[in-house]
Amino acid sequence: MLWVDKYRPHALDKVMVHVEEAQQLKQLVAQGDCPHLLFYGPSGAGKKTLIIALLREMYGAGAEKIKVENKPWKIEAGTRKLEVELTTISSNYHVELNPSDAGFQDRYVVQEIIKEMAKSRPLDVAGNKSFKVLVLNEVDRLSKEAQHSLRRTMEKYSSACRLILCCNSASKVIEAVRSRCLNIRISAPSKEEIVKVLQHVAKKEGLQLPLGFAARIALSSNRNLRRAILSLEACKVHQYPFTEDQSVQSADWEQYIVEIASDIVNEQSPKRLFLVRGKLYELLVNCIPPEIVLKRLLLELMKKLDSELKHEVCHWAAYYEHRMQRGQKAIFHLEAFVAKFMSIYKRFLIATFG
Amino acid sequence: MDAPDFDELEWMAQQENPFPDCMQHSLDFEQEHEDVEFSHSAELSPELIPPEETWSPPAVGADRKRSFSPALEPDSRKRGKTSDNESFHDFSSQKVVENDWVLPQEAEWSPASPKIKTANCERVPNVDSKLPARRLADIEGNFMPITSPSGDRVYAEVKEARNLFGSLQSIHNSYRNSKHAGLLSESFEVLLDQVEQNLLKQDCRIVEGRDAFEDSMTESAVHEPLWVEKYSPKSFTELLSDEQTNREVLRWLKQWDKCVFGAKKTSTSLDVLAALKRHPPTFRTRRTADREGISAKNGVIGAESGSKGIQQTDMFSNQSINSKGSVTSSANKPLDDRPEEKILLLCGPPGLGKTTLAHVAARHCGYRVVEINASDDRVASTLQAKILDAVQMKSVMGDLRPNCVVIDEIDGALGGADGKGAIDALLKIAYAGTKELSGKVNEKDEAVIKKASKKNTSTTATLSRPVICICNDPYAPALRQLRQMAKVHVFTQPSVNRVVTRLKYICSLEDYKISARALTALADHTECDIRSCLNTLQFLRKKKESLNMLDVASQVVGRKDMTSSAFDVWGEILQKRKPKHGINIGSSGTSFGYGQEINDFLRLHDLLANHGDFELTNDGVYDNLTHIRYQDSSLQKMVQCLELLGDSEITSCYALRHQNFALTVYQPAFLLAIRRLVAQPEKPFMEWPKTFQRFRVERSAKHDLLRSWMLSMQPVTHRNFTAECLAWDLVSHLLCILAPQRLRPVAPQLLSQTEKEEMNELIDTMIAYGINYKTTKFGIDNVSEVQGPVLYPPIFKLVRFKDYKMEHPLLSSTLRQVLSHEVELEIIRRESLARAARAMSIASELQGLSLAAAGLQKDITMTTKVDDAERKPIPVNAFTESSKKKRTDATVAAKQLSKAPSKLAADAFARFRIVGVRNGKVEKDSRASNALAQRDSRPIFFRFNEGFTNAIRKPVLIRDLI
């Protein structure tokens, strides 16, 4: 097992970050019931961990006996017959699924499958809860129609079923859904928290972890706990007795973005832009989300930038990210940002150095 | 009445010069002979017979008719030759008699005169004596030799008919009817035009008693035929299309001659006609044979195969046997003479004369054209029936010429599955003969006969007549098959000059004054679509307007709905055109440059709006944008362009999301703005935008890889990740973790304690994430440098970027092999453990069992644990149930036992491997059941020769294994 999985806290009492939230959750379900929940926060903050721990809190160890199913669902939508393939993770008490996997047919998933699941009451096995839990991942990627169809389901079948929604950004979840849930924000852990967790893991593994190195890992992880633990393990594999100045393993795509950034800074021309376009395509092909690409690219560019320009470049990055969210072809907007940066940078160079 | 008409006088005045001697000799003669010609061709021919009967034996009529017709032909050409004229003058001195008056000469000779009087219009041989003279000497002056069927030769004196009233009118009339046959000389056209003008002016005056005249007049006044019809080429030489194509088509048609007309022909239409006359008998037999063939279901097949083998005949009815006899000789032979390509496919843009060419060429070669066009129902069955009718039947009415099928607009109406079916049917018919014949030769058994009889409903008929298909777009999907099989001719645009010349000619015929420049502009505008040109001209003519430059540019002249290719559109956007060659269309009033710009803008806007596919256009512009060289020092323009493209994309996205498609109207604006920024005069290098498409494909492939990987993970790890998380958080670290460099590439037995622990952890991780090393056949695409097993699922693909050097170290090949082995073992071990645990729990539940039975059952469960069939708990349950029931029955148990080794044999390896490995390996955990421990206490050693699988043939007793 990777350390990420191995040292994942299973109980709400054992969590090391978001202790407060965990305690609140514990109190919430102490009475044997809970409202619909919406967890939101950046990736690697611990949403899923909390959800799993919460389920365990509610149903006991039985909630951890899970099985994965991937099966096609047949849906009759009006006159059409659709077949949607969906992966579900289920225990006796809950079902986890990712409705946005169905793409543009997500509406039918919500209308038919989720409704079907929500309708049926669980068998009251050992005098446990009389409701089951549906965990929906990536709700922010659901289309508006799908989210709207979720509203009614949430109300109508609330006696038999609780929904736990999980997403990165609450702003993409419609208000109506948000207001039906208890919103729980899981913020990214701070660097100190990450260092604490890393130390904990190292102690459990019996490793000597220099504090400075831990801090650097925490820094390079961008407050992503999962990434931090993974890179700790990668570093350990790479070179064990840790030294203070050991290099931190970063992900390949990050290194690739570093390359792109230096490409951009070195030359500003249509030809170079074309080259950069090809590289951006490569990143997107490998399923790296465009928002993350843009963010990372901005961070890399910032490192090489005169402080005079930083504000302007940040502004444009935000501007193009917003456009990217509104459109569908991320590459257009990514490239527009790159071109904008090139333009600004070139103007700056000419103004400064003549 | 006797007074010559106005027209008549005029005509005579015109004719004065060409025929001086005629006039001198006899004015009347000239007129009269003209009269004969046309009254014969245009007017009441049945009434020819009665007068002839009266003065000579009935058969003479036929004779005369024959001698008469050849005389007419030279006549039309050499009107001036008096010597010719005189020879038939006597004979043809006949006249048209109008309703209300009688010839003075009639009384003189005719027994049939009363009849003539009543007749409306008759030909009366104006012969001097009542009987033709036997001797030439009896006749003074003009004479006419007549030969009777019995061979007697008589001479008839010919008297000049004096008075040929009204004949002039019919001359005009008939000339007008026949003028477009291309028979007339220049001077006549002028005359005709004048006549026509006159007629237009005074059409009410002409209504009098002259039927034929009246008919045609009203027609011309009310329904004037379309010029396109009126002036369509009637003969091969008049065709406007490319000479080369014309010849090719003709040659192809000629290749059919051998099949259709029997003998090899090299000829003109006269020869063809002659050939037709010569060959009717064969046609008749073919026809009857075909008819029989169709009525008896298996007719043609029977006929074709008849010559090959008798054994098939018993399947067919008597009738088909009869038909066989008659057909074999005629039907089989001509098919072999068909040209290589059975179908001719003419393609090209509309209005270039494809249909006309097909018709003219077919007629030229002596075929009767049967046209099947888009207005007909053309699903497979009807089309097939029609073609079969056309190629096998023959018209009953007079026309003896063979059919030639012209399938017009084959691409248009033939969309979708129906169209495909229709084309298939057509091809089947066309190529049935060859295939069937070749197929028949060597296949004789029953099955084939059955197949043939089954098939024959659709493929009986073979094509024995030419089929010409016409289409606009040869690359229509439905035509793919046809394109390969048929002879394809692509029409190119005729030169503007050629079109203009023809237009001018027609305009002059119609007396429509129009400048050559306007015509050129028109031809340009319509892209040499002569049909559209003519329709436009006729329309304007009707409105009594003249065409000028302004009209061509404005909406008066309809512009064709031209679909331009995507490349054209991109070209228009990225390339700045020079101001159009001088012709400043429609810039009325405004200054030159300004008007030009506006026009350009409007034109482009229309072009873009009509093209419609903005996404494609955007992609194309996006992909080709960086190739354009333009002045842009600080990339300002590039930024703007990309922003505009982004705007366009956001707009369309919004439109789609909210189904607000009215927003599409604004799409062209973005592109036009881009054009203003970047368009350059030189021709840009352009390529089809593939990148986005490729991106989508590759991305979905990667996504699928991620998903399948997730499914192969264990549930506990699966639930913690989403696909994207895997890609950007996990993969690269995981690759690092999976390749610990400290691990020595040695056999697991030789590892130290800590190393073993490390390795076990690694194996554990790999199993948790569903990863293993697998040997692939030819290395996964370009990982050729990697020998031995590679990761599966190939997650290393997820971190492969272009121009990026992957830094992930790889384990050595041996280590990878060891790992893959160990992982498999571990998986099996875990499964067996799980099963053992299950079995134990089941066993403990079975309370009342005797010790022996329980032991036996446990043993059996253990022995079969590696068996795939035993994976599921249910079988185990069932098994235990059954063993519980029959635990007293020792024989059954024994049988189960005896079965076990055979089951083992299939998977013997795995089992032995476990044992072997286990021996060298320190037990990692204490989870093993005591059954396993018990087994391990009695190990079996054996040597494993790699690459030799079924090597173990050692007899092993179950007892030993327990």
mmCIF file of C-alpha atoms in Angstrom, chain A residues 64-329:
data_model
loop_
_atom_site.group_PDB
_atom_site.id
_atom_site.type_symbol
_atom_site.label_atom_id
_atom_site.label_comp_id
_atom_site.label_asym_id
_atom_site.label_seq_id
_atom_site.Cartn_x
_atom_site.Cartn_y
_atom_site.Cartn_z
ATOM 1 C CA GLU A 64 -15.819 -0.178 4.700
ATOM 2 C CA LYS A 65 -16.760 -3.425 3.077
ATOM 3 C CA ILE A 66 -17.091 -2.077 -0.367
ATOM 4 C CA LYS A 67 -17.269 -3.404 -3.843
ATOM 5 C CA VAL A 68 -16.756 -1.738 -7.178
ATOM 6 C CA GLU A 69 -19.190 -2.278 -9.970
ATOM 7 C CA ASN A 70 -19.008 -1.039 -13.467
ATOM 8 C CA LYS A 71 -22.104 -1.787 -15.371
ATOM 9 C CA PRO A 72 -24.176 -0.276 -18.105
ATOM 10 C CA TRP A 73 -27.485 1.156 -17.033
ATOM 11 C CA LYS A 74 -30.374 1.154 -19.400
ATOM 12 C CA ILE A 75 -32.359 4.298 -19.288
ATOM 13 C CA GLU A 76 -35.574 5.039 -21.065
ATOM 14 C CA ALA A 77 -35.714 8.725 -21.649
ATOM 15 C CA GLY A 78 -38.930 9.501 -23.413
ATOM 16 C CA THR A 79 -38.755 7.765 -26.742
ATOM 17 C CA ARG A 80 -35.055 7.155 -26.670
ATOM 18 C CA LYS A 81 -33.264 4.333 -25.036
ATOM 19 C CA LEU A 82 -29.925 5.153 -23.634
ATOM 20 C CA GLU A 83 -27.233 3.070 -22.195
ATOM 21 C CA VAL A 84 -24.953 4.716 -19.707
ATOM 22 C CA GLU A 85 -21.945 3.042 -18.256
ATOM 23 C CA LEU A 86 -21.378 3.955 -14.697
ATOM 24 C CA THR A 87 -19.003 2.868 -11.995
ATOM 25 C CA THR A 88 -20.407 2.594 -8.532
ATOM 26 C CA ILE A 89 -18.706 1.844 -5.253
ATOM 27 C CA SER A 90 -21.117 0.476 -2.778
ATOM 28 C CA SER A 91 -21.389 -1.028 0.617
ATOM 29 C CA ASN A 92 -24.479 -2.247 2.314
ATOM 30 C CA TYR A 93 -25.210 1.238 3.480
ATOM 31 C CA HIS A 94 -24.115 3.590 0.839
ATOM 32 C CA VAL A 95 -23.483 4.045 -2.844
ATOM 33 C CA GLU A 96 -20.804 6.238 -4.297
ATOM 34 C CA LEU A 97 -20.923 7.338 -7.870
ATOM 35 C CA ASN A 98 -19.661 9.935 -10.220
ATOM 36 C CA PRO A 99 -22.583 11.077 -12.338
ATOM 37 C CA SER A 100 -20.511 13.425 -14.456
ATOM 38 C CA ASP A 101 -18.827 10.419 -16.024
ATOM 39 C CA ALA A 102 -21.891 10.084 -18.171
ATOM 40 C CA GLY A 103 -20.922 13.287 -19.958
ATOM 41 C CA PHE A 104 -23.820 15.052 -21.582
ATOM 42 C CA GLN A 105 -26.181 12.320 -20.497
ATOM 43 C CA ASP A 106 -25.644 13.122 -16.851
ATOM 44 C CA ARG A 107 -29.150 14.457 -16.640
ATOM 45 C CA TYR A 108 -30.540 10.992 -17.219
ATOM 46 C CA VAL A 109 -28.236 9.552 -14.638
ATOM 47 C CA VAL A 110 -29.605 11.953 -12.087
ATOM 48 C CA GLN A 111 -33.197 11.601 -13.180
ATOM 49 C CA GLU A 112 -33.300 7.868 -13.467
ATOM 50 C CA ILE A 113 -30.491 6.123 -11.686
ATOM 51 C CA ILE A 114 -30.063 8.331 -8.690
ATOM 52 C CA LYS A 115 -33.776 8.601 -8.251
ATOM 53 C CA GLU A 116 -34.059 4.865 -8.415
ATOM 54 C CA MET A 117 -31.371 4.451 -5.824
ATOM 55 C CA ALA A 118 -32.804 7.126 -3.611
ATOM 56 C CA LYS A 119 -36.271 5.641 -3.720
ATOM 57 C CA SER A 120 -35.493 2.272 -2.330
ATOM 58 C CA ARG A 121 -35.088 2.063 1.370
ATOM 59 C CA PRO A 122 -32.243 -0.013 2.670
ATOM 60 C CA LEU A 123 -33.061 -3.207 4.469
ATOM 61 C CA ASP A 124 -32.895 -2.481 8.106
ATOM 62 C CA VAL A 125 -30.151 -4.951 8.725
ATOM 63 C CA ALA A 126 -29.233 -4.778 12.327
ATOM 64 C CA GLY A 127 -31.498 -2.107 13.605
ATOM 65 C CA ASN A 128 -29.308 0.510 12.035
ATOM 66 C CA LYS A 129 -30.183 3.699 10.290
ATOM 67 C CA SER A 130 -33.293 3.766 8.252
ATOM 68 C CA PHE A 131 -31.693 5.745 5.513
ATOM 69 C CA LYS A 132 -28.853 5.169 3.181
ATOM 70 C CA VAL A 133 -26.308 7.525 1.820
ATOM 71 C CA LEU A 134 -25.576 8.460 -1.745
ATOM 72 C CA VAL A 135 -22.190 9.982 -2.303
ATOM 73 C CA LEU A 136 -21.970 11.971 -5.511
ATOM 74 C CA ASN A 137 -18.529 13.010 -6.626
ATOM 75 C CA GLU A 138 -17.632 15.936 -8.822
ATOM 76 C CA VAL A 139 -21.024 17.562 -8.637
ATOM 77 C CA ASP A 140 -19.544 20.759 -9.991
ATOM 78 C CA ARG A 141 -19.021 19.074 -13.309
ATOM 79 C CA LEU A 142 -22.650 18.187 -13.643
ATOM 80 C CA SER A 143 -24.561 20.152 -16.204
ATOM 81 C CA LYS A 144 -27.078 22.687 -15.029
ATOM 82 C CA GLU A 145 -29.969 20.501 -16.129
ATOM 83 C CA ALA A 146 -28.664 17.616 -14.109
ATOM 84 C CA GLN A 147 -28.255 19.794 -11.060
ATOM 85 C CA HIS A 148 -31.759 21.043 -11.449
ATOM 86 C CA SER A 149 -33.112 17.552 -11.625
ATOM 87 C CA LEU A 150 -31.222 16.823 -8.451
ATOM 88 C CA ARG A 151 -33.193 19.391 -6.494
ATOM 89 C CA ARG A 152 -36.436 17.545 -6.426
ATOM 90 C CA THR A 153 -34.821 14.229 -5.709
ATOM 91 C CA MET A 154 -33.137 15.710 -2.701
ATOM 92 C CA GLU A 155 -36.407 16.821 -1.208
ATOM 93 C CA LYS A 156 -38.699 14.056 -2.223
ATOM 94 C CA TYR A 157 -36.689 11.113 -1.046
ATOM 95 C CA SER A 158 -35.046 12.692 1.930
ATOM 96 C CA SER A 159 -36.732 10.233 4.252
ATOM 97 C CA ALA A 160 -34.932 7.284 2.762
ATOM 98 C CA CYS A 161 -31.721 8.775 1.611
ATOM 99 C CA ARG A 162 -29.076 11.339 2.379
ATOM 100 C CA LEU A 163 -26.942 12.824 -0.272
ATOM 101 C CA ILE A 164 -23.351 13.697 0.275
ATOM 102 C CA LEU A 165 -22.082 15.846 -2.518
ATOM 103 C CA CYS A 166 -18.449 16.399 -3.096
ATOM 104 C CA CYS A 167 -16.905 18.967 -5.393
ATOM 105 C CA ASN A 168 -13.977 21.268 -5.856
ATOM 106 C CA SER A 169 -15.774 24.507 -6.378
ATOM 107 C CA ALA A 170 -19.093 25.339 -4.803
ATOM 108 C CA SER A 171 -19.632 28.167 -7.220
ATOM 109 C CA LYS A 172 -20.402 25.738 -9.968
ATOM 110 C CA VAL A 173 -23.142 24.125 -7.962
ATOM 111 C CA ILE A 174 -26.413 25.896 -8.400
ATOM 112 C CA GLU A 175 -27.766 27.863 -5.485
ATOM 113 C CA ALA A 176 -30.820 25.717 -5.192
ATOM 114 C CA VAL A 177 -28.746 22.660 -4.489
ATOM 115 C CA ARG A 178 -26.407 24.499 -2.188
ATOM 116 C CA SER A 179 -29.249 25.763 -0.074
ATOM 117 C CA ARG A 180 -30.566 22.254 0.397
ATOM 118 C CA CYS A 181 -27.298 21.053 1.844
ATOM 119 C CA LEU A 182 -25.161 21.723 4.808
ATOM 120 C CA ASN A 183 -22.095 23.180 3.177
ATOM 121 C CA ILE A 184 -18.814 22.124 4.603
ATOM 122 C CA ARG A 185 -15.740 23.813 3.316
ATOM 123 C CA ILE A 186 -12.600 21.762 3.460
ATOM 124 C CA SER A 187 -9.781 24.129 2.908
ATOM 125 C CA ALA A 188 -6.365 23.116 1.763
ATOM 126 C CA PRO A 189 -4.200 22.249 4.713
ATOM 127 C CA SER A 190 -1.610 24.790 5.671
ATOM 128 C CA LYS A 191 2.067 24.067 5.301
ATOM 129 C CA GLU A 192 2.457 23.538 8.992
ATOM 130 C CA GLU A 193 -0.281 20.979 8.999
ATOM 131 C CA ILE A 194 1.310 19.216 6.103
ATOM 132 C CA VAL A 195 4.645 19.139 7.836
ATOM 133 C CA LYS A 196 2.951 17.711 10.882
ATOM 134 C CA VAL A 197 1.355 14.974 8.858
ATOM 135 C CA LEU A 198 4.612 14.198 7.109
ATOM 136 C CA GLN A 199 6.384 13.917 10.419
ATOM 137 C CA HIS A 200 3.678 11.614 11.643
ATOM 138 C CA VAL A 201 4.039 9.371 8.618
ATOM 139 C CA ALA A 202 7.795 9.342 8.926
ATOM 140 C CA LYS A 203 7.547 8.393 12.557
ATOM 141 C CA LYS A 204 5.213 5.556 11.772
ATOM 142 C CA GLU A 205 7.532 4.335 9.061
ATOM 143 C CA GLY A 206 10.511 4.707 11.317
ATOM 144 C CA LEU A 207 12.252 7.264 9.160
ATOM 145 C CA GLN A 208 14.322 10.246 10.028
ATOM 146 C CA LEU A 209 12.776 13.275 8.371
ATOM 147 C CA PRO A 210 14.708 16.526 8.589
ATOM 148 C CA LEU A 211 12.380 19.398 9.285
ATOM 149 C CA GLY A 212 13.719 21.558 6.479
ATOM 150 C CA PHE A 213 13.153 18.858 3.953
ATOM 151 C CA ALA A 214 9.630 18.310 5.162
ATOM 152 C CA ALA A 215 8.981 22.001 4.821
ATOM 153 C CA ARG A 216 10.252 21.954 1.271
ATOM 154 C CA ILE A 217 8.058 19.035 0.381
ATOM 155 C CA ALA A 218 5.121 20.853 1.884
ATOM 156 C CA LEU A 219 5.974 23.926 -0.125
ATOM 157 C CA SER A 220 6.308 22.108 -3.402
ATOM 158 C CA SER A 221 3.044 20.278 -2.883
ATOM 159 C CA ASN A 222 1.080 23.500 -3.108
ATOM 160 C CA ARG A 223 -0.881 22.639 0.002
ATOM 161 C CA ASN A 224 -1.997 19.373 -1.410
ATOM 162 C CA LEU A 225 -1.681 16.765 1.274
ATOM 163 C CA ARG A 226 -1.928 13.817 -1.030
ATOM 164 C CA ARG A 227 0.786 15.152 -3.231
ATOM 165 C CA ALA A 228 2.985 15.844 -0.220
ATOM 166 C CA ILE A 229 2.743 12.320 1.096
ATOM 167 C CA LEU A 230 3.270 10.850 -2.329
ATOM 168 C CA SER A 231 6.328 12.913 -2.952
ATOM 169 C CA LEU A 232 7.661 12.001 0.452
ATOM 170 C CA GLU A 233 7.383 8.388 -0.494
ATOM 171 C CA ALA A 234 8.897 9.006 -3.879
ATOM 172 C CA CYS A 235 11.801 10.787 -2.245
ATOM 173 C CA LYS A 236 12.249 7.958 0.144
ATOM 174 C CA VAL A 237 12.405 5.481 -2.696
ATOM 175 C CA HIS A 238 14.793 7.707 -4.525
ATOM 176 C CA GLN A 239 17.222 8.268 -1.732
ATOM 177 C CA TYR A 240 16.652 7.088 1.769
ATOM 178 C CA PRO A 241 18.642 8.613 4.450
ATOM 179 C CA PHE A 242 17.065 12.013 3.811
ATOM 180 C CA THR A 243 19.329 15.005 3.679
ATOM 181 C CA GLU A 244 18.371 18.619 4.185
ATOM 182 C CA ASP A 245 19.104 19.590 0.627
ATOM 183 C CA GLN A 246 17.627 16.621 -1.152
ATOM 184 C CA SER A 247 15.689 17.493 -4.252
ATOM 185 C CA VAL A 248 11.962 17.068 -4.055
ATOM 186 C CA GLN A 249 10.422 14.892 -6.695
ATOM 187 C CA SER A 250 7.919 16.881 -8.638
ATOM 188 C CA ALA A 251 5.414 15.503 -11.067
ATOM 189 C CA ASP A 252 6.324 15.146 -14.703
ATOM 190 C CA TRP A 253 3.725 17.532 -15.927
ATOM 191 C CA GLU A 254 5.059 20.169 -13.592
ATOM 192 C CA GLN A 255 8.505 19.768 -15.013
ATOM 193 C CA TYR A 256 7.016 19.992 -18.454
ATOM 194 C CA ILE A 257 5.338 23.236 -17.537
ATOM 195 C CA VAL A 258 8.649 24.548 -16.290
ATOM 196 C CA GLU A 259 10.006 23.811 -19.751
ATOM 197 C CA ILE A 260 7.118 25.597 -21.363
ATOM 198 C CA ALA A 261 7.614 28.600 -19.144
ATOM 199 C CA SER A 262 11.233 28.893 -20.091
ATOM 200 C CA ASP A 263 10.261 28.506 -23.752
ATOM 201 C CA ILE A 264 7.921 31.417 -23.396
ATOM 202 C CA VAL A 265 10.369 33.638 -21.599
ATOM 203 C CA ASN A 266 13.209 32.896 -23.999
ATOM 204 C CA GLU A 267 11.504 33.915 -27.172
ATOM 205 C CA GLN A 268 8.345 35.727 -28.103
ATOM 206 C CA SER A 269 7.265 35.050 -31.649
ATOM 207 C CA PRO A 270 4.427 33.378 -33.500
ATOM 208 C CA LYS A 271 6.706 30.480 -34.196
ATOM 209 C CA ARG A 272 7.427 29.975 -30.536
ATOM 210 C CA LEU A 273 3.751 30.363 -29.808
ATOM 211 C CA PHE A 274 3.051 27.519 -32.192
ATOM 212 C CA LEU A 275 5.592 25.371 -30.374
ATOM 213 C CA VAL A 276 4.038 26.205 -27.042
ATOM 214 C CA ARG A 277 0.633 25.354 -28.405
ATOM 215 C CA GLY A 278 1.851 21.887 -29.251
ATOM 216 C CA LYS A 279 3.126 21.447 -25.725
ATOM 217 C CA LEU A 280 -0.052 22.693 -24.154
ATOM 218 C CA TYR A 281 -1.948 20.211 -26.254
ATOM 219 C CA GLU A 282 0.301 17.500 -24.904
ATOM 220 C CA LEU A 283 -0.580 18.425 -21.357
ATOM 221 C CA LEU A 284 -4.276 18.479 -22.062
ATOM 222 C CA VAL A 285 -4.048 15.163 -23.845
ATOM 223 C CA ASN A 286 -2.676 13.631 -20.712
ATOM 224 C CA CYS A 287 -5.822 14.618 -18.846
ATOM 225 C CA ILE A 288 -4.270 17.433 -16.880
ATOM 226 C CA PRO A 289 -7.107 19.862 -16.205
ATOM 227 C CA PRO A 290 -6.602 23.171 -18.063
ATOM 228 C CA GLU A 291 -7.214 25.251 -14.942
ATOM 229 C CA ILE A 292 -4.348 23.543 -13.245
ATOM 230 C CA VAL A 293 -2.157 23.986 -16.281
ATOM 231 C CA LEU A 294 -2.907 27.684 -16.333
ATOM 232 C CA LYS A 295 -2.332 28.110 -12.638
ATOM 233 C CA ARG A 296 0.903 26.220 -12.695
ATOM 234 C CA LEU A 297 2.108 28.047 -15.751
ATOM 235 C CA LEU A 298 1.384 31.342 -14.107
ATOM 236 C CA LEU A 299 3.325 30.327 -11.034
ATOM 237 C CA GLU A 300 6.274 29.274 -13.125
ATOM 238 C CA LEU A 301 6.209 32.467 -15.139
ATOM 239 C CA MET A 302 6.013 34.544 -12.006
ATOM 240 C CA LYS A 303 9.307 33.153 -10.888
ATOM 241 C CA LYS A 304 11.001 34.651 -13.902
ATOM 242 C CA LEU A 305 9.192 37.916 -13.959
ATOM 243 C CA ASP A 306 10.024 41.415 -12.978
ATOM 244 C CA SER A 307 7.852 42.413 -10.056
ATOM 245 C CA GLU A 308 6.627 45.356 -12.076
ATOM 246 C CA LEU A 309 4.774 42.990 -14.406
ATOM 247 C CA LYS A 310 3.491 40.508 -11.904
ATOM 248 C CA HIS A 311 0.291 42.266 -11.148
ATOM 249 C CA GLU A 312 -0.640 42.707 -14.762
ATOM 250 C CA VAL A 313 0.160 39.122 -15.652
ATOM 251 C CA CYS A 314 -1.887 37.833 -12.762
ATOM 252 C CA HIS A 315 -4.772 39.940 -13.862
ATOM 253 C CA TRP A 316 -4.645 38.498 -17.348
ATOM 254 C CA ALA A 317 -4.295 34.981 -16.070
ATOM 255 C CA ALA A 318 -7.461 35.426 -14.075
ATOM 256 C CA TYR A 319 -9.158 36.991 -17.045
ATOM 257 C CA TYR A 320 -8.325 34.103 -19.324
ATOM 258 C CA GLU A 321 -9.199 31.528 -16.767
ATOM 259 C CA HIS A 322 -12.597 33.029 -16.458
ATOM 260 C CA ARG A 323 -13.005 32.884 -20.212
ATOM 261 C CA MET A 324 -11.838 29.326 -20.157
ATOM 262 C CA GLN A 325 -14.572 28.401 -17.731
ATOM 263 C CA ARG A 326 -17.155 29.940 -19.991
ATOM 264 C CA GLY A 327 -15.964 28.285 -23.116
ATOM 265 C CA GLN A 328 -15.223 24.736 -24.005
ATOM 266 C CA LYS A 329 -12.041 24.797 -25.974
#
